[in-house]
Amino acid sequence: LYIGDNTQLNAAVLQIGDCIAIVLCIPLFDSFLYPFIERCKGSKFTLLQKMACGFLVSTAAVMAAAVIEIKRRESGVVEFTTAEKSYSNCAPIVDSDNPDTCAQDSEGFMGKKTCMSNLSVFWMAIPYFLIGVSEVLISVQVYELCYTEIPMEMRSSAQAINLFTTGLASAVAAGITVSFQVDIPNDLNNGHLERPYFAVAGLQFITFIVFIIVTRNFKYKEIVRDGFKPLSNGDEEEKEAA
């Protein structure tokens, strides 16, 4: 991430887009979006419906990242008048004799440093922001589901399973990275980083389909003192009328 004459920042700073999306979207969704959707559909926008939308948004985020990666590779590299400005100080040093590589010789380095692309890195704020939106639609609803729809004696177990699946997702992501290692060289201009993105997007869409199938007959409950009781359609209508 090139800023000014002599300053570079690691592109990881864009992860703040995720945080900004969460901070902005939680109050906006609760105050405006969810009530608007409920008025349009004429019924409650349930927890599982919000989560299903979250799966679609997360899939769109990864697809957006894949498209941006393709455009980044096609955009060429930044050309500066002085050599020290044309290299990335954050990307790894590559040692390659490939004449098609964008890496160039750098004085004082035992290898080659990677050039920066012409495409603005701020395009990546789009998928980061969408990931934040998907977290609002999924993670928040999972916590609410664990405390409103799960019997009290099972709440801690439900949260433990939730955290376990989060770790499992990281393991799956690591496995995908290893599987596509040949497409992710140090010099990404000679690779195909979009391929693991597309693979992740495909898995997310499959997860969305499975989620819809598994949860289609879910019956919501409401807390009554220390117990739970099923919430029938009639009760839901009376509750909404009240």
PDB file of N, CA, C and O in Angstrom, residues 86-119:
ATOM      1  N   SER A  86       9.667   1.670  -6.524  1.00  0.00           N
ATOM      2  CA  SER A  86       8.898   0.736  -7.334  1.00  0.00           C
ATOM      3  C   SER A  86       8.737  -0.618  -6.667  1.00  0.00           C
ATOM      4  O   SER A  86       8.031  -1.479  -7.172  1.00  0.00           O
ATOM      5  N   TYR A  87       9.404  -0.817  -5.541  1.00  0.00           N
ATOM      6  CA  TYR A  87       9.347  -2.101  -4.860  1.00  0.00           C
ATOM      7  C   TYR A  87       8.414  -2.055  -3.658  1.00  0.00           C
ATOM      8  O   TYR A  87       8.270  -1.029  -2.999  1.00  0.00           O
ATOM      9  N   SER A  88       7.842  -3.203  -3.356  1.00  0.00           N
ATOM     10  CA  SER A  88       7.024  -3.320  -2.148  1.00  0.00           C
ATOM     11  C   SER A  88       7.925  -3.672  -0.978  1.00  0.00           C
ATOM     12  O   SER A  88       8.719  -4.616  -1.056  1.00  0.00           O
ATOM     13  N   ASN A  89       7.812  -2.924   0.099  1.00  0.00           N
ATOM     14  CA  ASN A  89       8.561  -3.231   1.309  1.00  0.00           C
ATOM     15  C   ASN A  89       7.852  -4.259   2.180  1.00  0.00           C
ATOM     16  O   ASN A  89       8.381  -4.664   3.210  1.00  0.00           O
ATOM     17  N   CYS A  90       6.635  -4.629   1.790  1.00  0.00           N
ATOM     18  CA  CYS A  90       5.833  -5.568   2.581  1.00  0.00           C
ATOM     19  C   CYS A  90       5.792  -6.958   1.968  1.00  0.00           C
ATOM     20  O   CYS A  90       5.674  -7.952   2.686  1.00  0.00           O
ATOM     21  N   ALA A  91       5.885  -7.042   0.637  1.00  0.00           N
ATOM     22  CA  ALA A  91       5.849  -8.342  -0.030  1.00  0.00           C
ATOM     23  C   ALA A  91       7.163  -9.076   0.195  1.00  0.00           C
ATOM     24  O   ALA A  91       8.204  -8.455   0.418  1.00  0.00           O
ATOM     25  N   PRO A  92       7.129 -10.409   0.148  1.00  0.00           N
ATOM     26  CA  PRO A  92       8.365 -11.170   0.372  1.00  0.00           C
ATOM     27  C   PRO A  92       9.352 -10.988  -0.775  1.00  0.00           C
ATOM     28  O   PRO A  92       8.972 -10.707  -1.906  1.00  0.00           O
ATOM     29  N   ILE A  93      10.646 -11.127  -0.461  1.00  0.00           N
ATOM     30  CA  ILE A  93      11.691 -11.092  -1.481  1.00  0.00           C
ATOM     31  C   ILE A  93      11.645 -12.402  -2.249  1.00  0.00           C
ATOM     32  O   ILE A  93      11.565 -13.487  -1.667  1.00  0.00           O
ATOM     33  N   VAL A  94      11.650 -12.324  -3.569  1.00  0.00           N
ATOM     34  CA  VAL A  94      11.584 -13.518  -4.400  1.00  0.00           C
ATOM     35  C   VAL A  94      12.917 -13.705  -5.094  1.00  0.00           C
ATOM     36  O   VAL A  94      13.632 -12.757  -5.398  1.00  0.00           O
ATOM     37  N   ASP A  95      13.250 -14.955  -5.330  1.00  0.00           N
ATOM     38  CA  ASP A  95      14.492 -15.291  -6.026  1.00  0.00           C
ATOM     39  C   ASP A  95      14.097 -16.093  -7.245  1.00  0.00           C
ATOM     40  O   ASP A  95      13.867 -17.294  -7.168  1.00  0.00           O
ATOM     41  N   SER A  96      13.971 -15.418  -8.376  1.00  0.00           N
ATOM     42  CA  SER A  96      13.466 -16.069  -9.575  1.00  0.00           C
ATOM     43  C   SER A  96      14.190 -15.533 -10.799  1.00  0.00           C
ATOM     44  O   SER A  96      14.501 -14.349 -10.897  1.00  0.00           O
ATOM     45  N   ASP A  97      14.493 -16.435 -11.715  1.00  0.00           N
ATOM     46  CA  ASP A  97      15.120 -16.050 -12.980  1.00  0.00           C
ATOM     47  C   ASP A  97      14.098 -15.991 -14.109  1.00  0.00           C
ATOM     48  O   ASP A  97      14.448 -15.888 -15.274  1.00  0.00           O
ATOM     49  N   ASN A  98      12.834 -16.087 -13.755  1.00  0.00           N
ATOM     50  CA  ASN A  98      11.782 -16.054 -14.757  1.00  0.00           C
ATOM     51  C   ASN A  98      11.736 -14.660 -15.393  1.00  0.00           C
ATOM     52  O   ASN A  98      11.492 -13.673 -14.706  1.00  0.00           O
ATOM     53  N   PRO A  99      11.966 -14.546 -16.701  1.00  0.00           N
ATOM     54  CA  PRO A  99      11.972 -13.216 -17.325  1.00  0.00           C
ATOM     55  C   PRO A  99      10.605 -12.550 -17.326  1.00  0.00           C
ATOM     56  O   PRO A  99      10.500 -11.347 -17.525  1.00  0.00           O
ATOM     57  N   ASP A 100       9.534 -13.325 -17.095  1.00  0.00           N
ATOM     58  CA  ASP A 100       8.191 -12.754 -17.100  1.00  0.00           C
ATOM     59  C   ASP A 100       7.771 -12.228 -15.736  1.00  0.00           C
ATOM     60  O   ASP A 100       6.703 -11.654 -15.600  1.00  0.00           O
ATOM     61  N   THR A 101       8.614 -12.435 -14.721  1.00  0.00           N
ATOM     62  CA  THR A 101       8.242 -11.993 -13.384  1.00  0.00           C
ATOM     63  C   THR A 101       8.257 -10.473 -13.308  1.00  0.00           C
ATOM     64  O   THR A 101       9.001  -9.807 -14.024  1.00  0.00           O
ATOM     65  N   CYS A 102       7.459  -9.909 -12.437  1.00  0.00           N
ATOM     66  CA  CYS A 102       7.464  -8.461 -12.268  1.00  0.00           C
ATOM     67  C   CYS A 102       8.507  -8.057 -11.248  1.00  0.00           C
ATOM     68  O   CYS A 102       8.765  -6.883 -11.042  1.00  0.00           O
ATOM     69  N   ALA A 103       9.109  -9.044 -10.560  1.00  0.00           N
ATOM     70  CA  ALA A 103      10.140  -8.725  -9.585  1.00  0.00           C
ATOM     71  C   ALA A 103      11.375  -8.199 -10.292  1.00  0.00           C
ATOM     72  O   ALA A 103      11.717  -8.629 -11.381  1.00  0.00           O
ATOM     73  N   GLN A 104      12.027  -7.245  -9.676  1.00  0.00           N
ATOM     74  CA  GLN A 104      13.203  -6.632 -10.273  1.00  0.00           C
ATOM     75  C   GLN A 104      14.378  -6.719  -9.316  1.00  0.00           C
ATOM     76  O   GLN A 104      14.214  -6.876  -8.115  1.00  0.00           O
ATOM     77  N   ASP A 105      15.603  -6.619  -9.865  1.00  0.00           N
ATOM     78  CA  ASP A 105      16.795  -6.623  -9.036  1.00  0.00           C
ATOM     79  C   ASP A 105      16.766  -5.432  -8.095  1.00  0.00           C
ATOM     80  O   ASP A 105      16.393  -4.332  -8.471  1.00  0.00           O
ATOM     81  N   SER A 106      17.179  -5.644  -6.863  1.00  0.00           N
ATOM     82  CA  SER A 106      17.217  -4.564  -5.883  1.00  0.00           C
ATOM     83  C   SER A 106      18.604  -4.504  -5.264  1.00  0.00           C
ATOM     84  O   SER A 106      19.080  -5.487  -4.714  1.00  0.00           O
ATOM     85  N   GLU A 107      19.227  -3.394  -5.344  1.00  0.00           N
ATOM     86  CA  GLU A 107      20.583  -3.243  -4.829  1.00  0.00           C
ATOM     87  C   GLU A 107      20.595  -3.458  -3.324  1.00  0.00           C
ATOM     88  O   GLU A 107      19.796  -2.894  -2.586  1.00  0.00           O
ATOM     89  N   GLY A 108      21.504  -4.300  -2.869  1.00  0.00           N
ATOM     90  CA  GLY A 108      21.621  -4.571  -1.447  1.00  0.00           C
ATOM     91  C   GLY A 108      20.821  -5.760  -0.977  1.00  0.00           C
ATOM     92  O   GLY A 108      20.870  -6.116   0.194  1.00  0.00           O
ATOM     93  N   PHE A 109      20.059  -6.424  -1.861  1.00  0.00           N
ATOM     94  CA  PHE A 109      19.265  -7.580  -1.483  1.00  0.00           C
ATOM     95  C   PHE A 109      19.771  -8.809  -2.216  1.00  0.00           C
ATOM     96  O   PHE A 109      20.108  -8.750  -3.403  1.00  0.00           O
ATOM     97  N   MET A 110      19.814  -9.941  -1.497  1.00  0.00           N
ATOM     98  CA  MET A 110      20.220 -11.205  -2.106  1.00  0.00           C
ATOM     99  C   MET A 110      18.996 -11.836  -2.759  1.00  0.00           C
ATOM    100  O   MET A 110      18.498 -12.864  -2.346  1.00  0.00           O
ATOM    101  N   GLY A 111      18.464 -11.216  -3.760  1.00  0.00           N
ATOM    102  CA  GLY A 111      17.290 -11.736  -4.442  1.00  0.00           C
ATOM    103  C   GLY A 111      16.590 -10.630  -5.170  1.00  0.00           C
ATOM    104  O   GLY A 111      17.216  -9.669  -5.610  1.00  0.00           O
ATOM    105  N   LYS A 112      15.296 -10.707  -5.273  1.00  0.00           N
ATOM    106  CA  LYS A 112      14.519  -9.714  -5.993  1.00  0.00           C
ATOM    107  C   LYS A 112      13.319  -9.291  -5.148  1.00  0.00           C
ATOM    108  O   LYS A 112      12.758 -10.095  -4.411  1.00  0.00           O
ATOM    109  N   LYS A 113      12.949  -8.046  -5.268  1.00  0.00           N
ATOM    110  CA  LYS A 113      11.787  -7.547  -4.551  1.00  0.00           C
ATOM    111  C   LYS A 113      10.619  -7.393  -5.508  1.00  0.00           C
ATOM    112  O   LYS A 113      10.793  -7.135  -6.693  1.00  0.00           O
ATOM    113  N   THR A 114       9.417  -7.538  -4.992  1.00  0.00           N
ATOM    114  CA  THR A 114       8.215  -7.534  -5.815  1.00  0.00           C
ATOM    115  C   THR A 114       7.716  -6.118  -6.077  1.00  0.00           C
ATOM    116  O   THR A 114       7.681  -5.277  -5.179  1.00  0.00           O
ATOM    117  N   CYS A 115       7.339  -5.869  -7.331  1.00  0.00           N
ATOM    118  CA  CYS A 115       6.793  -4.563  -7.693  1.00  0.00           C
ATOM    119  C   CYS A 115       5.347  -4.431  -7.219  1.00  0.00           C
ATOM    120  O   CYS A 115       4.664  -5.418  -6.979  1.00  0.00           O
ATOM    121  N   MET A 116       4.888  -3.199  -7.131  1.00  0.00           N
ATOM    122  CA  MET A 116       3.504  -2.931  -6.753  1.00  0.00           C
ATOM    123  C   MET A 116       2.637  -2.801  -7.996  1.00  0.00           C
ATOM    124  O   MET A 116       3.100  -2.344  -9.045  1.00  0.00           O
ATOM    125  N   SER A 117       1.376  -3.191  -7.862  1.00  0.00           N
ATOM    126  CA  SER A 117       0.459  -3.182  -8.997  1.00  0.00           C
ATOM    127  C   SER A 117      -0.174  -1.814  -9.183  1.00  0.00           C
ATOM    128  O   SER A 117      -0.286  -1.030  -8.238  1.00  0.00           O
ATOM    129  N   ASN A 118      -0.603  -1.551 -10.415  1.00  0.00           N
ATOM    130  CA  ASN A 118      -1.250  -0.283 -10.731  1.00  0.00           C
ATOM    131  C   ASN A 118      -2.636  -0.158 -10.100  1.00  0.00           C
ATOM    132  O   ASN A 118      -3.094   0.934  -9.807  1.00  0.00           O
ATOM    133  N   LEU A 119      -3.310  -1.277  -9.916  1.00  0.00           N
ATOM    134  CA  LEU A 119      -4.660  -1.239  -9.354  1.00  0.00           C
ATOM    135  C   LEU A 119      -4.603  -0.797  -7.899  1.00  0.00           C
ATOM    136  O   LEU A 119      -3.810  -1.309  -7.115  1.00  0.00           O
TER     137      LEU A 119
END
